[in-house]
Short mmCIF file of C-alpha atoms in Angstrom, two decimals:
data_model
loop_
_atom_site.label_atom_id
_atom_site.label_comp_id
_atom_site.label_asym_id
_atom_site.label_seq_id
_atom_site.Cartn_x
_atom_site.Cartn_y
_atom_site.Cartn_z
CA MET B 1 0.02 0.07 0.39
CA ASN B 2 1.65 3.45 -1.15
CA LEU B 3 1.17 5.66 1.59
CA GLU B 4 2.61 8.84 0.54
CA ASN B 5 0.52 11.72 1.22
CA GLN B 6 -2.37 9.90 2.77
CA THR B 7 -3.55 11.14 5.88
CA ALA B 8 -3.20 9.17 8.98
CA LEU B 9 -5.04 9.86 12.16
CA ILE B 10 -3.27 8.39 15.08
CA THR B 11 -5.22 8.32 18.72
CA GLY B 12 -3.12 7.82 21.76
CA SER B 13 0.02 9.19 20.26
CA SER B 14 1.68 10.88 22.36
CA GLY B 15 4.06 7.40 23.24
CA GLY B 16 4.41 4.19 22.97
CA ILE B 17 2.86 2.39 19.73
CA GLY B 18 0.69 5.51 18.44
CA GLU B 19 3.96 6.78 18.63
CA ASP B 20 6.00 4.15 17.17
CA PHE B 21 3.10 4.19 14.36
CA ALA B 22 3.54 8.48 13.74
CA VAL B 23 7.32 7.79 13.27
CA ALA B 24 6.32 4.32 10.85
CA PHE B 25 4.12 6.67 8.91
CA ALA B 26 6.27 9.52 8.39
CA LYS B 27 9.16 7.38 7.06
CA ARG B 28 6.13 6.36 4.07
CA LYS B 29 5.49 9.94 3.72
CA ALA B 30 1.74 10.12 4.91
CA ASN B 31 1.48 13.58 6.39
CA LEU B 32 -0.20 12.80 10.35
CA VAL B 33 -3.17 13.72 12.95
CA LEU B 34 -1.72 12.92 16.12
CA VAL B 35 -3.90 12.55 18.62
CA ALA B 36 -3.95 12.61 22.75
CA ARG B 37 -4.34 14.39 25.77
CA ARG B 38 -0.80 15.23 26.12
CA GLU B 39 -0.22 18.18 23.90
CA ASP B 40 3.54 18.77 24.99
CA LYS B 41 4.05 15.01 24.37
CA LEU B 42 2.51 15.54 20.47
CA ALA B 43 4.36 19.20 20.11
CA GLN B 44 7.97 17.28 21.01
CA LEU B 45 6.81 14.31 18.06
CA ARG B 46 5.83 16.83 15.66
CA THR B 47 8.98 18.98 16.04
CA ARG B 48 11.26 15.36 15.95
CA LEU B 49 9.25 14.41 13.24
CA LEU B 50 9.67 17.51 10.67
CA GLU B 51 12.93 18.07 11.49
CA SER B 52 13.54 14.32 9.83
CA HIS B 53 10.48 14.57 7.17
CA PRO B 54 10.24 18.76 6.60
CA GLY B 55 7.92 17.79 3.59
CA LEU B 56 4.92 16.10 5.82
CA ILE B 57 2.04 18.19 7.20
CA ILE B 58 1.48 16.91 10.69
CA ASP B 59 -1.63 18.52 13.06
CA ILE B 60 -1.52 17.82 16.53
CA ILE B 61 -5.03 17.65 18.32
CA THR B 62 -5.38 16.97 21.90
CA ALA B 63 -8.66 15.20 23.64
CA ASP B 64 -9.70 13.11 26.26
CA LEU B 65 -11.50 10.28 24.29
CA SER B 66 -12.84 8.92 27.23
CA VAL B 67 -15.34 11.28 27.22
CA PRO B 68 -18.41 10.54 25.59
CA GLY B 69 -19.11 13.12 22.80
CA SER B 70 -15.15 12.98 22.46
CA ALA B 71 -15.33 11.32 18.59
CA ALA B 72 -17.27 13.78 17.15
CA GLU B 73 -15.64 16.63 18.31
CA LEU B 74 -12.43 15.17 17.13
CA ALA B 75 -13.80 14.42 13.75
CA SER B 76 -15.08 18.05 13.74
CA LYS B 77 -11.54 19.55 14.37
CA VAL B 78 -10.20 17.19 11.45
CA THR B 79 -12.92 19.09 9.39
CA SER B 80 -12.16 22.31 10.42
CA LEU B 81 -8.32 21.84 9.42
CA GLY B 82 -9.41 20.70 5.59
CA ARG B 83 -8.28 16.98 6.15
CA ARG B 84 -9.29 14.27 4.53
CA ILE B 85 -7.99 10.91 6.66
CA ASP B 86 -7.10 7.98 4.32
CA ILE B 87 -5.72 6.33 7.34
CA LEU B 88 -7.61 5.28 10.48
CA ILE B 89 -5.36 3.94 13.91
CA ASN B 90 -7.68 3.76 16.81
CA ASN B 91 -4.42 2.99 19.13
CA ALA B 92 -5.57 4.73 22.44
CA GLY B 93 -6.97 2.51 25.35
CA VAL B 94 -6.85 2.14 28.91
CA GLY B 95 -6.87 -0.83 30.99
CA LEU B 96 -7.30 -1.32 34.81
CA HIS B 97 -5.60 -4.18 37.11
CA GLY B 98 -7.57 -5.62 40.21
CA ASP B 99 -10.65 -7.53 41.45
CA PHE B 100 -14.09 -6.00 39.67
CA VAL B 101 -15.51 -5.45 43.18
CA THR B 102 -12.34 -3.04 43.81
CA GLN B 103 -12.69 -1.15 41.02
CA GLY B 104 -15.18 1.98 40.66
CA VAL B 105 -17.73 2.42 38.29
CA ALA B 106 -17.15 5.60 37.03
CA GLU B 107 -13.69 4.45 36.18
CA ASN B 108 -14.97 1.26 34.21
CA SER B 109 -17.14 3.26 32.61
CA ALA B 110 -14.79 5.21 31.43
CA GLN B 111 -12.47 2.57 30.10
CA ILE B 112 -15.34 0.98 27.83
CA GLN B 113 -15.77 4.67 26.34
CA LEU B 114 -12.50 4.80 25.59
CA ASN B 115 -11.54 0.95 24.38
CA CYS B 116 -14.58 0.54 22.79
CA VAL B 117 -17.77 3.65 22.29
CA THR B 118 -15.21 5.85 20.87
CA LEU B 119 -13.15 3.44 18.69
CA VAL B 120 -16.77 2.48 17.03
CA GLU B 121 -17.74 6.02 16.96
CA LEU B 122 -14.65 6.99 15.00
CA THR B 123 -14.45 4.10 12.65
CA GLY B 124 -18.19 4.67 11.94
CA LEU B 125 -17.20 8.63 11.48
CA PHE B 126 -14.56 8.45 8.85
CA LEU B 127 -14.93 4.25 7.30
CA PRO B 128 -17.63 5.56 4.82
CA ALA B 129 -15.18 8.38 2.95
CA MET B 130 -13.00 5.53 2.69
CA THR B 131 -15.24 3.14 1.23
CA LYS B 132 -17.14 5.54 -0.98
CA ALA B 133 -13.23 7.13 -2.41
CA GLY B 134 -12.64 2.92 -2.71
CA ARG B 135 -9.24 2.74 -0.45
CA GLY B 136 -8.33 3.53 3.06
CA LEU B 137 -6.90 1.63 6.16
CA VAL B 138 -8.67 0.94 9.59
CA ILE B 139 -6.14 -0.64 12.07
CA ASN B 140 -7.60 -1.48 15.69
CA VAL B 141 -5.80 -1.77 18.04
CA ALA B 142 -6.89 -4.76 20.45
CA SER B 143 -4.97 -7.27 22.54
CA THR B 144 -3.38 -10.65 23.03
CA ALA B 145 -5.94 -10.36 25.85
CA ALA B 146 -8.62 -10.31 23.50
CA PHE B 147 -8.78 -14.22 23.05
CA GLN B 148 -9.66 -15.34 26.76
CA PRO B 149 -11.29 -14.11 30.01
CA THR B 150 -8.96 -12.17 31.99
CA PRO B 151 -9.46 -12.35 35.53
CA SER B 152 -7.54 -9.13 37.33
CA MET B 153 -8.38 -7.26 34.28
CA ALA B 154 -11.82 -8.43 33.36
CA VAL B 155 -13.16 -5.19 31.84
CA TYR B 156 -9.76 -4.60 29.78
CA GLY B 157 -10.35 -8.17 28.41
CA ALA B 158 -13.96 -8.06 27.74
CA THR B 159 -13.39 -4.15 25.62
CA LYS B 160 -10.83 -5.93 23.58
CA ALA B 161 -13.12 -9.20 22.59
CA PHE B 162 -15.29 -6.84 21.85
CA VAL B 163 -12.95 -4.96 19.42
CA LEU B 164 -11.38 -8.08 18.19
CA SER B 165 -14.87 -9.18 17.41
CA PHE B 166 -15.86 -5.67 15.69
CA THR B 167 -13.06 -5.75 13.52
CA GLU B 168 -13.26 -9.10 12.31
CA ALA B 169 -16.58 -8.46 10.78
CA LEU B 170 -15.87 -5.41 9.79
CA TRP B 171 -12.78 -6.85 7.35
CA GLN B 172 -15.66 -9.50 5.93
CA GLU B 173 -17.78 -6.47 5.41
CA THR B 174 -15.00 -4.27 3.40
CA LYS B 175 -13.19 -6.57 1.54
CA SER B 176 -14.79 -5.62 -2.18
CA THR B 177 -14.39 -1.78 -0.92
CA GLY B 178 -10.77 -1.35 -1.69
CA VAL B 179 -10.27 -0.41 2.04
CA ARG B 180 -8.03 -2.61 4.46
CA VAL B 181 -9.29 -3.43 7.84
CA PHE B 182 -7.24 -5.26 10.17
CA ALA B 183 -6.82 -5.98 14.40
CA LEU B 184 -3.43 -5.71 15.78
CA CYS B 185 -3.40 -8.08 18.76
CA PRO B 186 -0.07 -7.20 20.66
CA GLY B 187 0.98 -9.18 23.57
CA ALA B 188 2.65 -7.68 26.65
CA THR B 189 4.32 -4.50 25.39
CA GLU B 190 6.60 -2.34 26.98
CA THR B 191 4.95 1.28 26.93
CA GLU B 192 3.29 3.37 29.85
CA PHE B 193 0.54 0.91 29.78
CA PHE B 194 1.49 -1.26 33.10
CA ALA B 195 1.96 2.26 34.70
CA ARG B 196 -1.17 3.56 34.18
CA THR B 197 -3.22 0.84 35.48
CA GLY B 198 -1.48 1.50 38.82
CA GLU B 199 0.34 -2.12 39.10
CA GLU B 200 3.36 -3.52 37.89
CA PHE B 201 3.04 -7.01 36.36
CA LEU B 202 4.32 -8.86 33.29
CA THR B 203 7.49 -7.73 34.13
CA SER B 204 9.71 -10.05 31.83
CA GLY B 205 9.73 -10.54 28.25
CA ARG B 206 7.55 -7.72 27.10
CA GLN B 207 8.36 -6.72 23.28
CA THR B 208 8.74 -3.24 22.25
CA SER B 209 6.40 -1.02 20.57
CA ALA B 210 8.80 -0.50 17.49
CA GLN B 211 8.42 -4.81 17.04
CA VAL B 212 4.47 -4.20 17.42
CA VAL B 213 4.32 -1.61 14.85
CA ASP B 214 6.76 -3.28 12.73
CA THR B 215 4.79 -6.53 12.74
CA ALA B 216 1.37 -4.41 11.76
CA MET B 217 3.20 -2.53 9.14
#
């Protein structure tokens, strides 16, 4: 797939897998819309990428995608920038670690909103234009947790099972449209993910985010 002059929107692009996706697409001369909560991290990444690839158009948008309605707000900002999204990387996600009964209802609701609802909404907002154009790419980042129940991360595993099932169905639906859709299911990866769960586990054998992205590409 020729990515030159295509525009890729990458959520959760301030670090880890999202950041390495940005690096990979920039190397292939794709323009970028980088989305995350941390504006400083996005700005640093944009500066670094433009130093290596000065001909690219790179926009940054700060957004908390765990908030209801954030997908529509993000799409509106993309439209106001005059960008047409050819590639959608739904990478933003969060996981909570611990027994379900010890976790807050609001926190789990936000986890489902980010991992599932916003992902579906962004796909619904950008996929139709891709199918109409007869080309495009959607990568939904799931997890190896999608393939079995995950005690101590019960809701997280369920959200990733949802992402996998949803994406496999879209793959079938879009086979004849010219749009490529697939789910990326990494195992334990050396990113900020584990720190954000509030626990340290699976501390040995983690792959790098660059390895994950290399596999996807």
